[in-house]
Coordinates of C-alpha atoms in Angstrom, one line a residue:
Chain A
X1 CA 0.0 0.0 0.0
X2 CA 2.8 2.4 1.0
X3 CA 4.7 1.6 -2.2
X4 CA 1.7 2.4 -4.4
X5 CA 1.1 5.8 -2.7
X6 CA 4.8 6.6 -3.2
X7 CA 4.5 5.7 -6.9
X8 CA 1.4 8.0 -7.3
X9 CA 3.2 10.9 -5.7
X10 CA 6.3 10.3 -7.9
X11 CA 4.2 10.3 -11.1
X12 CA 2.4 13.4 -10.0
X13 CA 5.6 15.4 -9.5
X14 CA 6.9 14.0 -12.8
X15 CA 3.8 15.4 -14.7
X16 CA 4.1 18.7 -12.9
X17 CA 7.7 19.1 -13.8
X18 CA 7.0 18.3 -17.4
X19 CA 4.2 20.8 -17.6
X20 CA 6.3 23.3 -15.6
X21 CA 9.0 23.1 -18.4
X22 CA 6.5 24.2 -21.0
X23 CA 7.5 27.6 -22.6
X24 CA 5.5 30.4 -21.2
X25 CA 3.8 32.8 -23.6
X26 CA 4.0 36.4 -22.3
X27 CA 1.5 38.8 -23.7
X28 CA 2.7 42.4 -23.4
X29 CA 0.4 45.3 -23.9
X30 CA 2.2 48.6 -24.6
X31 CA 0.4 51.9 -24.2
X32 CA 1.7 55.0 -25.9
X33 CA 2.4 58.0 -23.7
X34 CA -0.6 60.3 -23.6
X35 CA -1.0 63.8 -22.3
X36 CA -3.5 64.0 -19.5
X37 CA -5.0 67.4 -19.0
X38 CA -6.7 68.4 -15.8
X39 CA -10.4 68.9 -15.9
X40 CA -10.0 71.9 -13.7
X41 CA -8.0 73.6 -16.4
X42 CA -4.6 73.5 -14.7
X43 CA -5.3 76.6 -12.7
X44 CA -2.2 77.2 -10.5
X45 CA -2.3 80.9 -9.8
X46 CA -4.2 82.4 -6.9
X47 CA -6.1 85.5 -7.8
X48 CA -5.0 88.5 -5.7
X49 CA -7.5 90.1 -3.3
X50 CA -8.4 92.8 -5.8
X51 CA -8.5 90.4 -8.8
X52 CA -10.9 88.1 -6.9
X53 CA -13.3 90.9 -6.1
X54 CA -13.2 92.6 -9.5
X55 CA -13.5 89.4 -11.5
X56 CA -16.4 88.2 -9.3
X57 CA -18.2 91.5 -9.8
X58 CA -17.7 91.4 -13.6
X59 CA -18.8 87.7 -13.7
X60 CA -21.9 88.4 -11.7
X61 CA -23.0 91.7 -13.1
X62 CA -21.5 91.6 -16.6
X63 CA -19.8 95.0 -16.1
X64 CA -16.7 96.3 -14.5
X65 CA -16.8 97.5 -10.9
X66 CA -16.8 101.2 -10.1
X67 CA -13.8 102.4 -8.0
X68 CA -16.1 103.6 -5.2
X69 CA -17.7 100.2 -4.9
X70 CA -14.3 98.5 -5.1
X71 CA -13.1 100.6 -2.1
X72 CA -15.9 99.4 0.1
X73 CA -15.5 95.7 -0.9
X74 CA -11.7 95.9 -0.5
X75 CA -12.1 97.6 2.9
X76 CA -14.3 94.7 4.1
X77 CA -11.9 92.2 2.6
X78 CA -8.7 93.5 4.2
X79 CA -10.3 94.1 7.6
X80 CA -11.1 90.5 8.4
X81 CA -8.7 87.6 8.7
X82 CA -10.8 84.6 7.7
X83 CA -11.1 85.5 4.0
X84 CA -13.6 82.6 3.4
X85 CA -16.0 84.4 5.7
X86 CA -15.6 87.7 3.9
X87 CA -15.9 86.1 0.4
X88 CA -19.0 84.5 1.7
X89 CA -20.5 87.9 2.7
X90 CA -19.5 89.5 -0.5
X91 CA -21.1 86.7 -2.5
X92 CA -24.3 87.2 -0.5
X93 CA -24.1 90.9 -1.4
X94 CA -23.6 90.3 -5.1
X95 CA -26.1 87.6 -5.6
X96 CA -28.9 89.3 -3.6
X97 CA -28.6 92.4 -5.8
X98 CA -31.4 92.6 -8.3
X99 CA -28.9 93.6 -11.0
X100 CA -27.0 90.2 -10.7
X101 CA -27.2 88.4 -14.0
X102 CA -28.6 85.0 -12.9
X103 CA -30.6 82.8 -15.2
X104 CA -34.1 81.9 -14.0
X105 CA -34.8 78.8 -12.0
X106 CA -37.0 77.6 -14.9
X107 CA -34.2 77.9 -17.3
X108 CA -31.9 75.9 -15.0
X109 CA -34.5 73.1 -14.6
X110 CA -35.5 72.8 -18.2
X111 CA -32.1 73.4 -19.7
X112 CA -29.7 71.9 -17.1
X113 CA -26.9 71.0 -19.6
X114 CA -26.9 74.6 -21.0
X115 CA -27.2 76.2 -17.6
X116 CA -24.3 74.2 -16.1
X117 CA -22.1 74.5 -19.2
X118 CA -22.7 78.3 -19.3
X119 CA -22.0 78.7 -15.6
X120 CA -18.7 76.7 -15.9
X121 CA -17.6 78.8 -18.9
X122 CA -18.5 82.0 -17.2
X123 CA -16.9 81.3 -13.8
X124 CA -14.4 78.6 -14.3
X125 CA -13.5 79.5 -17.9
X126 CA -13.8 75.8 -19.0
X127 CA -16.3 73.2 -19.9
X128 CA -17.6 70.9 -17.2
X129 CA -16.5 67.3 -17.3
X130 CA -19.0 64.6 -17.9
X131 CA -18.9 63.7 -14.2
X132 CA -19.5 67.3 -13.2
X133 CA -22.4 67.6 -15.6
X134 CA -23.9 64.4 -14.4
X135 CA -23.6 65.3 -10.8
X136 CA -24.9 68.8 -11.0
X137 CA -27.9 67.7 -13.2
X138 CA -28.7 65.1 -10.6
X139 CA -28.6 67.7 -7.8
X140 CA -30.8 70.1 -9.8
X141 CA -33.3 67.3 -10.5
X142 CA -33.4 66.0 -6.9
X143 CA -33.4 69.3 -5.0
X144 CA -36.6 71.1 -5.8
X145 CA -35.7 74.0 -3.5
X146 CA -32.4 74.7 -5.2
X147 CA -32.3 77.9 -7.1
X148 CA -30.0 78.9 -10.0
X149 CA -28.6 81.5 -7.6
X150 CA -27.6 78.8 -5.2
X151 CA -25.5 77.0 -7.8
X152 CA -23.8 80.3 -8.6
X153 CA -23.2 80.8 -4.8
X154 CA -21.5 77.4 -4.6
X155 CA -19.4 78.1 -7.6
X156 CA -18.3 81.6 -6.5
X157 CA -17.3 80.3 -3.0
X158 CA -15.5 77.3 -4.3
X159 CA -11.7 76.8 -4.2
X160 CA -11.4 76.7 -8.0
X161 CA -12.9 80.2 -8.3
X162 CA -10.0 81.6 -6.3
X163 CA -7.5 80.5 -8.9
X164 CA -6.8 81.2 -12.6
Chain B
X1 CA -20.7 46.9 32.9
X2 CA -19.1 49.6 30.8
X3 CA -19.7 53.3 31.5
X4 CA -20.4 55.7 28.7
X5 CA -18.5 59.0 29.3
X6 CA -19.6 61.9 27.2
X7 CA -17.5 65.0 26.8
X8 CA -19.0 68.1 28.3
X9 CA -18.8 71.4 26.4
X10 CA -17.7 73.9 28.9
X11 CA -19.0 77.4 28.8
X12 CA -15.6 78.6 27.7
X13 CA -16.0 76.5 24.5
X14 CA -13.4 74.0 25.5
X15 CA -14.3 70.3 25.3
X16 CA -12.4 69.4 28.4
X17 CA -11.5 71.3 31.5
X18 CA -8.1 73.0 31.4
X19 CA -5.3 71.2 33.2
X20 CA -4.4 72.3 36.7
X21 CA -1.3 74.0 35.3
X22 CA -3.2 77.0 33.9
X23 CA -3.2 80.2 36.0
X24 CA -6.4 81.3 34.3
X25 CA -8.4 80.3 31.3
X26 CA -8.4 83.7 29.5
X27 CA -5.8 86.3 28.7
X28 CA -6.5 89.7 27.2
X29 CA -3.4 91.5 26.1
X30 CA -4.0 95.2 25.6
X31 CA -1.2 96.9 23.6
X32 CA -1.5 100.3 25.1
X33 CA 0.3 101.3 22.0
X34 CA 1.3 104.3 20.0
X35 CA 4.4 105.1 22.0
X36 CA 3.8 106.1 25.6
X37 CA 6.6 107.8 27.6
X38 CA 6.9 106.8 31.3
X39 CA 7.2 110.4 32.2
X40 CA 3.6 111.0 31.3
X41 CA 2.3 107.6 32.4
X42 CA 3.7 106.2 35.6
X43 CA 5.8 109.2 36.6
X44 CA 2.9 111.6 36.2
X45 CA 5.0 114.6 35.1
X46 CA 1.8 116.4 34.0
X47 CA -0.4 114.9 36.7
X48 CA -2.2 111.6 36.8
X49 CA -3.3 111.2 33.2
X50 CA -4.2 107.6 33.8
X51 CA -6.4 107.7 36.9
X52 CA -8.3 104.5 36.0
X53 CA -5.1 102.5 35.9
X54 CA -2.9 104.2 38.4
X55 CA -3.3 105.3 42.0
X56 CA -2.9 109.0 42.7
X57 CA -4.8 112.3 42.5
X58 CA -2.1 114.5 41.1
X59 CA -3.6 117.4 39.2
X60 CA -3.1 117.7 35.5
X61 CA -0.8 120.6 34.6
X62 CA -2.7 123.8 34.3
X63 CA -1.3 124.7 30.9
X64 CA -2.8 121.7 29.2
X65 CA -5.9 121.2 31.3
X66 CA -8.1 123.0 28.9
X67 CA -7.1 120.7 26.1
X68 CA -8.4 117.7 28.0
X69 CA -11.8 116.3 27.0
X70 CA -14.3 115.5 29.7
X71 CA -14.7 111.8 30.3
X72 CA -17.3 109.8 32.2
X73 CA -16.6 108.7 35.7
X74 CA -14.4 105.7 36.1
X75 CA -16.0 102.3 35.3
X76 CA -14.0 100.9 38.2
X77 CA -14.3 101.2 41.9
X78 CA -10.6 101.6 42.3
X79 CA -7.7 102.0 39.9
X80 CA -6.7 98.8 38.0
X81 CA -3.2 98.7 39.5
X82 CA -4.8 97.5 42.8
X83 CA -6.0 94.4 41.0
X84 CA -2.6 93.4 39.8
X85 CA 1.2 94.0 39.6
X86 CA 2.6 97.1 38.0
X87 CA 6.1 97.0 36.5
X88 CA 7.3 100.6 36.4
X89 CA 10.6 99.9 34.8
X90 CA 9.7 97.6 32.0
X91 CA 11.8 97.7 28.9
X92 CA 11.7 97.5 25.1
X93 CA 15.3 96.5 25.3
X94 CA 16.3 95.8 21.7
X95 CA 15.4 96.6 18.1
X96 CA 14.3 99.8 16.4
X97 CA 11.7 101.7 18.4
X98 CA 9.1 101.8 15.7
X99 CA 5.5 100.9 16.2
X100 CA 5.5 97.9 13.9
X101 CA 8.7 96.6 15.5
X102 CA 7.2 97.1 19.0
X103 CA 4.0 95.3 18.0
X104 CA 6.0 92.5 16.4
X105 CA 8.1 92.0 19.5
X106 CA 5.0 92.1 21.8
X107 CA 3.1 89.6 19.7
X108 CA 6.0 87.2 18.9
X109 CA 8.1 87.6 22.0
X110 CA 11.1 88.2 19.7
X111 CA 13.4 91.1 19.2
X112 CA 13.4 92.6 15.8
X113 CA 16.0 94.6 13.8
X114 CA 16.1 96.9 10.7
X115 CA 15.4 94.0 8.4
X116 CA 11.8 93.6 9.6
X117 CA 9.5 93.6 6.6
X118 CA 6.3 95.6 6.8
X119 CA 4.8 93.5 4.1
X120 CA 5.4 90.0 5.3
X121 CA 4.1 87.9 8.2
X122 CA 6.6 87.7 11.1
X123 CA 9.5 85.3 10.9
X124 CA 8.8 83.8 14.3
X125 CA 5.6 82.3 15.6
X126 CA 3.1 84.7 17.0
X127 CA 1.5 84.2 20.4
X128 CA -1.7 83.2 18.6
X129 CA 0.0 80.3 16.7
X130 CA 1.8 79.2 19.9
X131 CA -1.4 79.1 21.8
X132 CA -3.4 77.4 19.1
X133 CA -0.8 74.8 18.2
X134 CA 0.5 73.9 21.7
X135 CA -2.7 74.1 23.8
X136 CA -4.2 70.8 24.8
X137 CA -6.7 70.4 23.2
X138 CA -5.6 72.7 20.4
X139 CA -7.0 76.2 20.5
X140 CA -9.9 76.8 18.2
X141 CA -9.7 79.9 15.9
X142 CA -12.8 81.4 17.6
X143 CA -10.9 81.3 20.9
X144 CA -8.1 83.4 19.5
X145 CA -8.5 87.0 18.3
X146 CA -6.3 89.8 17.1
X147 CA -8.3 93.1 17.2
X148 CA -6.2 95.6 15.3
X149 CA -7.2 99.2 15.1
X150 CA -5.8 99.5 11.6
X151 CA -6.4 97.3 8.5
X152 CA -3.0 98.4 7.3
X153 CA 0.1 96.5 8.2
X154 CA -1.0 95.2 11.6
X155 CA -3.3 92.5 10.4
X156 CA -0.4 90.5 9.1
X157 CA 0.7 89.9 12.7
X158 CA -2.0 87.2 13.1
X159 CA 0.3 84.4 11.9
X160 CA 3.9 83.9 10.9
X161 CA 6.0 82.3 8.2
X162 CA 7.8 80.0 10.7
X163 CA 7.9 76.4 9.5
X164 CA 5.3 74.3 11.2
X165 CA 3.1 77.3 12.1
X166 CA 1.3 79.7 9.8
X167 CA -2.3 80.4 9.0
X168 CA -3.5 77.0 10.2
X169 CA -2.8 78.3 13.7
X170 CA -3.4 82.0 13.2
X171 CA -5.8 84.3 15.0
X172 CA -9.2 85.6 13.9
X173 CA -8.0 89.0 12.9
X174 CA -10.4 91.9 12.6
X175 CA -9.9 95.7 12.2
X176 CA -13.4 96.5 13.4
X177 CA -13.5 100.3 12.8
X178 CA -12.8 99.6 9.2
X179 CA -14.8 96.4 8.9
X180 CA -18.0 97.9 10.4
X181 CA -18.2 101.2 8.6
X182 CA -20.5 103.2 6.5
X183 CA -18.7 102.0 3.4
X184 CA -19.1 98.3 4.3
X185 CA -22.4 98.1 6.1
X186 CA -24.6 97.2 3.1
X187 CA -22.0 94.7 1.9
X188 CA -21.9 92.8 5.2
X189 CA -25.6 93.1 5.8
X190 CA -26.7 91.5 2.6
X191 CA -28.1 88.0 3.0
X192 CA -29.6 85.4 0.7
X193 CA -31.7 84.0 3.5
X194 CA -31.0 80.4 2.6
X195 CA -33.0 77.6 4.1
X196 CA -31.2 74.8 5.9
X197 CA -32.0 72.6 2.9
X198 CA -30.5 75.1 0.5
X199 CA -27.4 75.4 2.7
X200 CA -27.0 71.7 2.8
X201 CA -27.3 71.4 -1.0
X202 CA -24.9 74.3 -1.6
X203 CA -22.5 72.7 0.9
X204 CA -22.6 69.4 -1.0
X205 CA -22.1 71.1 -4.3
X206 CA -19.1 73.1 -3.0
X207 CA -17.6 70.0 -1.5
X208 CA -17.9 68.3 -4.8
X209 CA -16.3 71.2 -6.7
X210 CA -13.5 71.5 -4.2
X211 CA -12.9 67.7 -4.3
X212 CA -12.7 67.9 -8.1
X213 CA -10.4 70.8 -8.0
X214 CA -8.0 68.9 -5.7
X215 CA -6.3 69.8 -2.5
X216 CA -2.8 70.1 -3.9
X217 CA -3.2 73.8 -4.6
X218 CA -3.3 75.4 -1.2
X219 CA -1.9 78.8 -1.9
X220 CA -4.9 80.5 -0.3
X221 CA -3.2 81.0 3.0
X222 CA -6.0 81.9 5.3
X223 CA -7.1 81.5 8.8
X224 CA -10.0 79.1 8.7
X225 CA -12.8 78.6 11.2
X226 CA -14.7 75.4 11.3
X227 CA -18.2 75.5 9.8
X228 CA -20.0 75.9 13.2
X229 CA -17.5 78.6 14.2
X230 CA -17.9 80.4 10.9
X231 CA -21.7 80.3 11.3
X232 CA -21.4 81.9 14.7
X233 CA -19.1 84.5 13.3
X234 CA -21.4 85.2 10.5
X235 CA -24.3 85.7 12.9
X236 CA -22.2 88.0 15.1
X237 CA -21.2 90.1 12.1
X238 CA -24.8 90.5 11.1
X239 CA -25.7 91.4 14.7
X240 CA -22.9 94.0 14.8
X241 CA -24.0 95.5 11.4
X242 CA -27.6 95.6 12.5
X243 CA -26.6 97.5 15.6
X244 CA -24.3 99.7 13.6
X245 CA -27.0 100.6 11.1
X246 CA -29.4 101.4 13.9
X247 CA -27.0 103.9 15.4
X248 CA -26.1 101.8 18.5
X249 CA -22.4 102.0 17.7
X250 CA -22.3 105.8 17.3
X251 CA -21.2 106.5 20.8
X252 CA -22.1 103.5 23.0
X253 CA -19.9 104.8 25.9
X254 CA -21.5 108.3 25.8
X255 CA -18.2 110.0 25.5
X256 CA -18.5 113.8 25.2
X257 CA -17.3 114.7 21.8
X258 CA -17.4 111.1 20.6
X259 CA -15.3 108.0 20.9
X260 CA -11.8 108.1 19.4
X261 CA -10.4 105.2 17.4
X262 CA -8.8 103.6 20.4
X263 CA -12.1 103.5 22.2
X264 CA -13.9 102.1 19.2
X265 CA -11.4 99.4 18.9
X266 CA -11.7 98.4 22.5
X267 CA -15.5 98.6 22.3
X268 CA -15.5 96.0 19.5
X269 CA -13.0 93.9 21.4
X270 CA -15.5 93.9 24.2
X271 CA -18.2 92.7 21.8
X272 CA -16.0 89.8 20.8
X273 CA -15.4 89.0 24.5
X274 CA -19.1 89.0 25.1
X275 CA -19.9 86.8 22.1
X276 CA -17.0 84.3 22.1
X277 CA -15.4 84.6 25.5
X278 CA -12.1 83.8 23.8
X279 CA -9.2 82.3 25.7
X280 CA -6.7 84.7 24.0
X281 CA -7.5 88.2 22.7
X282 CA -5.0 90.9 21.8
X283 CA -6.3 94.4 21.2
X284 CA -4.2 97.5 20.4
X285 CA -4.5 101.3 20.6
X286 CA -2.4 103.9 18.8
X287 CA -4.1 107.2 19.5
X288 CA -1.3 108.6 21.6
X289 CA 1.0 108.7 18.5
X290 CA -0.4 112.1 17.9
X291 CA 2.5 113.1 20.1
X292 CA 4.6 113.5 17.0
X293 CA 2.8 116.7 16.3
X294 CA 0.8 117.6 19.4
X295 CA 1.8 117.0 23.0
X296 CA -1.5 118.1 24.6
X297 CA -3.5 115.8 22.3
X298 CA -1.1 113.0 23.3
X299 CA -1.9 113.6 26.9
X300 CA -5.6 113.7 26.1
X301 CA -5.5 110.4 24.2
X302 CA -3.6 108.9 27.0
X303 CA -6.5 109.6 29.3
X304 CA -8.9 108.1 26.7
X305 CA -6.8 105.0 26.4
X306 CA -6.7 104.8 30.2
X307 CA -10.5 105.1 30.4
X308 CA -11.0 102.5 27.6
X309 CA -8.8 99.9 29.5
X310 CA -10.9 100.4 32.6
X311 CA -14.0 99.8 30.6
X312 CA -12.5 96.7 29.1
X313 CA -11.8 95.4 32.6
X314 CA -15.3 96.1 33.8
X315 CA -16.7 94.2 30.8
X316 CA -14.4 91.3 31.4
X317 CA -15.6 91.2 35.0
X318 CA -19.3 91.2 33.9
X319 CA -18.9 88.6 31.1
X320 CA -19.9 85.0 32.1
X321 CA -17.0 82.7 31.6
X322 CA -14.4 85.4 31.8
X323 CA -15.1 87.1 35.1
X324 CA -12.5 86.1 37.7
X325 CA -10.9 83.8 35.2
X326 CA -9.1 86.4 33.1
X327 CA -5.7 88.0 33.3
X328 CA -5.3 91.3 31.6
X329 CA -1.9 92.5 30.5
X330 CA -1.4 96.1 29.6
X331 CA 1.8 97.5 28.1
X332 CA 2.8 100.1 25.5
X333 CA 4.8 98.7 22.6
X334 CA 7.5 101.4 22.9
X335 CA 8.2 104.6 24.8
X336 CA 8.9 108.1 23.5
X337 CA 12.0 110.3 23.3
X338 CA 13.3 112.4 26.2
X339 CA 14.2 115.1 23.8
X340 CA 11.3 116.8 22.0
X341 CA 11.2 117.7 18.3
X342 CA 10.6 121.2 17.1
X343 CA 6.8 121.2 16.8
X344 CA 4.9 123.2 19.3
X345 CA 1.2 122.8 20.2
X346 CA -1.3 125.5 21.1
X347 CA -0.2 125.2 24.8
X348 CA 3.4 125.8 23.9
X349 CA 4.4 122.2 24.5
X350 CA 6.9 120.5 22.2
X351 CA 6.0 117.3 20.4
X352 CA 7.7 114.0 20.9
X353 CA 9.1 111.4 18.5
X354 CA 10.4 107.9 19.3
X355 CA 13.9 107.2 18.0
X356 CA 16.0 104.2 18.7
X357 CA 19.0 106.2 20.1
X358 CA 16.9 107.8 22.8
X359 CA 16.9 105.7 26.0
X360 CA 13.4 106.9 27.1
X361 CA 12.0 105.4 23.9
X362 CA 12.8 102.0 25.4
X363 CA 11.3 102.7 28.9
X364 CA 7.7 101.5 29.3
X365 CA 5.4 100.0 31.9
X366 CA 3.5 96.8 32.2
X367 CA 0.5 96.0 34.3
X368 CA -0.7 92.5 34.9
X369 CA -4.1 92.4 36.5
X370 CA -6.1 89.3 37.4
X371 CA -8.0 87.4 40.1
X372 CA -6.8 87.5 43.7
X373 CA -5.1 84.3 44.6
X374 CA -3.5 84.2 41.1
X375 CA -2.1 87.6 40.5
X376 CA -0.3 89.7 43.2
X377 CA -2.7 92.5 44.0
X378 CA -1.5 96.0 44.4
X379 CA 2.1 95.1 43.9
X380 CA 4.5 97.6 42.4
X381 CA 7.9 96.6 41.0
X382 CA 10.0 99.7 41.0
X383 CA 13.3 98.1 39.9
X384 CA 14.2 97.4 36.3
X385 CA 12.4 94.1 35.7
X386 CA 10.7 92.6 32.7
X387 CA 10.8 93.5 29.1
X388 CA 8.6 93.2 26.0
X389 CA 9.8 89.8 25.0
X390 CA 8.6 88.4 28.4
X391 CA 4.9 89.0 27.7
X392 CA 4.4 86.1 25.3
X393 CA 6.2 83.6 27.7
X394 CA 3.9 85.0 30.4
X395 CA 0.8 84.3 28.4
X396 CA 2.2 80.9 27.5
X397 CA 2.7 80.3 31.3
X398 CA -0.9 81.5 32.1
X399 CA -2.6 79.3 29.5
X400 CA -0.1 76.5 29.9
X401 CA 1.3 76.1 26.5
X402 CA 4.9 77.0 27.5
X403 CA 6.2 73.5 27.0
X404 CA 5.3 73.6 23.3
X405 CA 6.9 77.0 23.0
X406 CA 10.1 76.0 24.7
X407 CA 13.2 76.7 22.7
X408 CA 11.4 79.3 20.6
X409 CA 10.9 82.2 23.0
X410 CA 14.0 84.0 24.4
X411 CA 12.0 85.7 27.2
X412 CA 10.9 84.4 30.6
X413 CA 7.5 84.6 32.3
X414 CA 6.9 87.6 34.6
X415 CA 6.8 85.3 37.6
X416 CA 6.9 88.1 40.2
X417 CA 3.3 89.1 39.1
X418 CA 1.9 85.8 40.3
X419 CA 1.3 84.2 43.6

């Protein structure tokens, strides 16, 4: 009995060693170098305080800011350390102004692709990615209380808007 | 059976009680700045111009008395020096005797020299960063304020360029007289009146946008408050603006002739104390710098600064969470020259500059006031003891973050002020 088991084991290792000697076929897949561009447009430069305020004003109102208005906004901006808080207040100020150029909520709901694309071009100076388009359309569809102004608010207070 | 222990949010905003090594849980440092000469302050050459801080009834010199504005009666029962220790021979021992140098030394605890940049954040950590980084638990931004009377230059003292520190540990800086103003009131008052659902949706969108943008670009050096802290600050700003617009900030102290810039700055510092009860607040004044051109106005502004500090102390003692648990440190940033310049005011008095070569420009005072049992009450140190670089170590000792600051600060705590 012990002998027959030993023979079986011996034959097994013999087969394995023969199979193991078989030449391996290696499939190599070569990918050419490709240039990957950032969806966020490779923005690497921080807008200066004045740039941020003047660009935001021009983006929201479609006109350049007056020097008197800029003085007040700059005064608020330089007088408080947490700039996110000041930007937030300035954004409230801009978007609550009746002269702010904001599409209607109906336009946003019935033309979400155009609304999102136009907003991205206006504020981020680029097209939205497919993922961004999908996500924002989903948010617009699911949030009935969300206004076009609210999307603008989120964009204007985002990190990307601080850069160019 | 296990026991569930929930943290308790203390009235001070701390999650846990401070360790027993703290001398008090709050420090207010009032930079009695602008350049104050010991001759007019503690030596009372022209009478007691600081009757709210200093004992004594010496009459103000007759030739300048008519240039002094009437002030309300003292907010205090007795002069502040009786609630603390007065260093009469304090020193600004090294570095140019400029205002910005003096402020930088007071806030960083480091000497400066002629290479100090007026456009860059300090080279060494500020007291705000030391407090926020080395407190246990770490100090929240809303617990740490730098109330600067000017939005020019001084705001950059809220954090340094020192490796390992910076805006992440900086103070909430505000220049209130500039921030709450006729020019800004409509800007700060505007509100989209968002519902909580809208706020949540906007927050989600912004997070998505920020995530897509990536975190690698972090050039936006900025003191950041957490979302709940930011919401409290927003609410406070709106409250302040509403009061401002309704005229409540026109002259809240009922000062005859109106409040000067120093008083307004201290007033807003008090509003911050009432709202946030911060553990560390630094507030400055600079009105006495009119001494460059008008000696009598310098004396008058010294009196106003004195009254403002007394009011500050009275508010501290009536603010829940801060009363009897706050140490107030008062010190000018620099002195003024012994030798006058050539400008003469209406009373025939010569004006005073502050130059590094004049020894009196380095002689200042320091008052440390605090609860009995913690601070020596009514003590006067007449010998040369203590200097500007000792204030930050003293604050570090009071709030118990001195171990973290070890090796950075050249000064030593003002131990003789404490029991």
